[in-house]
mmCIF file of C-alpha atoms in Angstrom:
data_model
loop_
_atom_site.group_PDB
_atom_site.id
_atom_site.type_symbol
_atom_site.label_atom_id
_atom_site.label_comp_id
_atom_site.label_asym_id
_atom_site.label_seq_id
_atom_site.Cartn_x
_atom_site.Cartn_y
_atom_site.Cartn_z
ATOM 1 C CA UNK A 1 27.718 30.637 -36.724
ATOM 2 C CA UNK A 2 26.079 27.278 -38.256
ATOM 3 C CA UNK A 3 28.135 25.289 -35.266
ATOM 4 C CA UNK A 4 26.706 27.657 -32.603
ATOM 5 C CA UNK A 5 23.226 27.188 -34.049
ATOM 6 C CA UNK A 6 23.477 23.327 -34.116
ATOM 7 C CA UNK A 7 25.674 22.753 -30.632
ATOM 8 C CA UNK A 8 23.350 24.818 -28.251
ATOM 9 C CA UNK A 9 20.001 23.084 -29.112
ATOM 10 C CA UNK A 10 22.046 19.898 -28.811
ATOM 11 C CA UNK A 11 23.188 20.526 -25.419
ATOM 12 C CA UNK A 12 19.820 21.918 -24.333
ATOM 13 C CA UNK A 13 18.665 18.732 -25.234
ATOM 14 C CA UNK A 14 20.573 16.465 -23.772
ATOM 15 C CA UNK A 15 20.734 17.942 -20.677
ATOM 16 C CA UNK A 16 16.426 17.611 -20.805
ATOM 17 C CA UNK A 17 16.942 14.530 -21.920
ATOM 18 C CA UNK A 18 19.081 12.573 -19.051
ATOM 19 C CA UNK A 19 16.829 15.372 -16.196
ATOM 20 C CA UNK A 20 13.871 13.009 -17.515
ATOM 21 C CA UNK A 21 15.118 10.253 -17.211
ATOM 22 C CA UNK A 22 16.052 10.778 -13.420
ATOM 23 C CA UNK A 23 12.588 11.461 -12.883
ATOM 24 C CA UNK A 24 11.476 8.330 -15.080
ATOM 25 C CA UNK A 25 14.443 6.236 -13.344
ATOM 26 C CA UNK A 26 12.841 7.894 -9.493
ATOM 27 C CA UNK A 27 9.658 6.882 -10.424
ATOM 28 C CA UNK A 28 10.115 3.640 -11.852
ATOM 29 C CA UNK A 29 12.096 3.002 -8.758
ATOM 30 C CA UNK A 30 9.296 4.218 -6.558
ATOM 31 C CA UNK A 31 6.648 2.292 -8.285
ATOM 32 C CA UNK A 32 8.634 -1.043 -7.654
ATOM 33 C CA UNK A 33 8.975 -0.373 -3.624
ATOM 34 C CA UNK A 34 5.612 0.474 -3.319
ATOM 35 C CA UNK A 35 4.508 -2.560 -5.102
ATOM 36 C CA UNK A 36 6.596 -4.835 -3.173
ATOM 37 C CA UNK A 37 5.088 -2.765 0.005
ATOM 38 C CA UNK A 38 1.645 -3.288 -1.228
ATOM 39 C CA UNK A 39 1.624 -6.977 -1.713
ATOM 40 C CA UNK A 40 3.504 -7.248 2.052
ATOM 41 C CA UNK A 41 0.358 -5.178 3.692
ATOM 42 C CA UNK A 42 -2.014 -7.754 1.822
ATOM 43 C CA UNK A 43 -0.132 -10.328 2.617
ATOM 44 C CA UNK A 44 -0.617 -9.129 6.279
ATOM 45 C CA UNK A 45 -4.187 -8.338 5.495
ATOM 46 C CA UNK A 46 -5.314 -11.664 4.619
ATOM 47 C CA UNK A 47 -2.907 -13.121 7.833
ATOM 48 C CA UNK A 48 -5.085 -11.240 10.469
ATOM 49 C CA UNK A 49 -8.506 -12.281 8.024
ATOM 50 C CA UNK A 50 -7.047 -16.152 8.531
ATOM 51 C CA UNK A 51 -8.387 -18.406 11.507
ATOM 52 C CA UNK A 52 -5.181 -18.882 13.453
ATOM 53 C CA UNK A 53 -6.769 -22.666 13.902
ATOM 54 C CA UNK A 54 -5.822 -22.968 10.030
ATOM 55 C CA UNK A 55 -2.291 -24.128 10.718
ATOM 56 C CA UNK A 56 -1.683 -24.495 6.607
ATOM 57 C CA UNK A 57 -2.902 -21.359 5.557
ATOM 58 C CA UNK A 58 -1.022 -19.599 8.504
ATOM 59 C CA UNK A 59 1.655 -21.481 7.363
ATOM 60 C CA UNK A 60 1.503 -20.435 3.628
ATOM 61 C CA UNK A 61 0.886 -16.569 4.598
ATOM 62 C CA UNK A 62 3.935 -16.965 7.007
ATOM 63 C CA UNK A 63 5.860 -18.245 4.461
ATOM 64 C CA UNK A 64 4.366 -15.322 2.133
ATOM 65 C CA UNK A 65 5.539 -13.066 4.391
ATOM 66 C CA UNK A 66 9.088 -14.163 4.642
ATOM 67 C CA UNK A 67 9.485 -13.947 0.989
ATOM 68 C CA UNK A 68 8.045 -10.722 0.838
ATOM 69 C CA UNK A 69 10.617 -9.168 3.711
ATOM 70 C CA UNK A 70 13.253 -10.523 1.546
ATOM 71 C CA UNK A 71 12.152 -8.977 -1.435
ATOM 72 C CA UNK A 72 11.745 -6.012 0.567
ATOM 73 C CA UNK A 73 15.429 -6.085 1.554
ATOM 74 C CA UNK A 74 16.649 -6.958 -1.836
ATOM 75 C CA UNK A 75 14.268 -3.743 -3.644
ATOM 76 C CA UNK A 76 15.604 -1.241 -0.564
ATOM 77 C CA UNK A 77 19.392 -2.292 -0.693
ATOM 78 C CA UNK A 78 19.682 -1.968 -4.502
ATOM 79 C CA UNK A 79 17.983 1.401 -4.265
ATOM 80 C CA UNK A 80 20.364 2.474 -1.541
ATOM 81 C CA UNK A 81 23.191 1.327 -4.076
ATOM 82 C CA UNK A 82 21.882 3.064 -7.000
ATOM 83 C CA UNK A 83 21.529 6.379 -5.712
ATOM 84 C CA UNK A 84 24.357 6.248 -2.846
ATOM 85 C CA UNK A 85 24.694 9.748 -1.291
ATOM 86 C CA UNK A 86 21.164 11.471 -2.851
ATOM 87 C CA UNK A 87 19.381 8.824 0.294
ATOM 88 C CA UNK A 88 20.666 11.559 2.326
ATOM 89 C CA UNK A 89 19.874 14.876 0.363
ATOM 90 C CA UNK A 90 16.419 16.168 1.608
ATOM 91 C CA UNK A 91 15.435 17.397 -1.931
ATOM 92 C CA UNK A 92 15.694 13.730 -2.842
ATOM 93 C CA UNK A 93 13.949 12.481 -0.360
ATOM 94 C CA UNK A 94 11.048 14.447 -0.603
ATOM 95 C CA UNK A 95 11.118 13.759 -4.382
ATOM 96 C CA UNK A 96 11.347 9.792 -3.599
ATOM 97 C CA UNK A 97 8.637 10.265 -0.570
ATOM 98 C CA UNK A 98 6.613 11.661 -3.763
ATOM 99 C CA UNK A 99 6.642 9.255 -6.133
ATOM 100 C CA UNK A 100 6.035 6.603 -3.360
ATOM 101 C CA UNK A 101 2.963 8.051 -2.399
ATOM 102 C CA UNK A 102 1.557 8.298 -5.517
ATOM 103 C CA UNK A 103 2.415 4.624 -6.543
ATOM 104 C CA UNK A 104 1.047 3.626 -3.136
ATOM 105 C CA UNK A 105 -2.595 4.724 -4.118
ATOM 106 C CA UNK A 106 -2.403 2.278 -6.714
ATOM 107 C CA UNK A 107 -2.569 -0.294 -4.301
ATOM 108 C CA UNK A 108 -6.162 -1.872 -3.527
ATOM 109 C CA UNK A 109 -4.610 -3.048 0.230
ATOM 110 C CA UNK A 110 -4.241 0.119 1.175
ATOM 111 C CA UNK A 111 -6.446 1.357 4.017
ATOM 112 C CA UNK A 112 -9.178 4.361 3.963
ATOM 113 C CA UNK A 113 -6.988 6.177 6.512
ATOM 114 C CA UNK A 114 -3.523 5.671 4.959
ATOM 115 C CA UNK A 115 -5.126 6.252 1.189
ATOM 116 C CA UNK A 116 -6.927 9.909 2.488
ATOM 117 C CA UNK A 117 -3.299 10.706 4.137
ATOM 118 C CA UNK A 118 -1.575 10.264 1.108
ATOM 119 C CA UNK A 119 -3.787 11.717 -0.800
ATOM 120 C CA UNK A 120 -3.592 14.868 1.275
ATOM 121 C CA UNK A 121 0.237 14.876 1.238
ATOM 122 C CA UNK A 122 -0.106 15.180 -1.987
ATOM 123 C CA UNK A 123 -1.916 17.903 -2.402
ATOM 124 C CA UNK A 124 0.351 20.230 -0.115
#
């Protein structure tokens, strides 16, 4: 009797315990692509802001941009890696498209149009 009333609570709470974290882990991974996505469309911002006369900063915000795409790649292939097959499982997705959202109003780059379409994903 003791063992049963010990065990159960214990398994309960495990199991709560590692559904967080998938949600934590989702998020966490979220909030990283959208960050790296975020500094790319300021990056891209401030390119079509420059003077295209200004061969250095052109230069520099080229060079800016390269880095970022990289990044970009690095952030979306270890992703891929980490969650393998769940890329492809729509309940996933949606959950991912989510989280992404939400870390993407965060981001001051964002335009008017893009922040008010998010927002009313969101909502739905």
């Amino acid at each position: 009797m003791n063992f049963k009333t010990i065990f159960l609570p214990a398994i309960f709470g495990v199991v709560l315990l590692f559904s967080g974290c998938g949600n934590r882990e989702l998020k966490k991974d979220a909030a990283r692509i959208g960050d790296a996505m975020c500094r790319n469309i300021e990056n891209l911002n401030k390119m079509r802001a420059a003077n295209p006369a200004d061969s250095v900063t052109m230069k520099s915000l080229r060079s800016q941009s390269n880095q970022l795409q990289n990044e970009m790649t690095i952030v979306y292939r270890e992703f891929n890696e980490k969650y393998g097959e769940k890329v492809k499982d729509q309940k996933f997705t949606k959950k991912f498209n989510r989280e992404l959202r939400k870390a993407m109003l965060d981001c001051p780059s964002l335009s008017k149009k893009d922040r008010e379409l998010f927002e009313q994903e969101l909502t739905e």
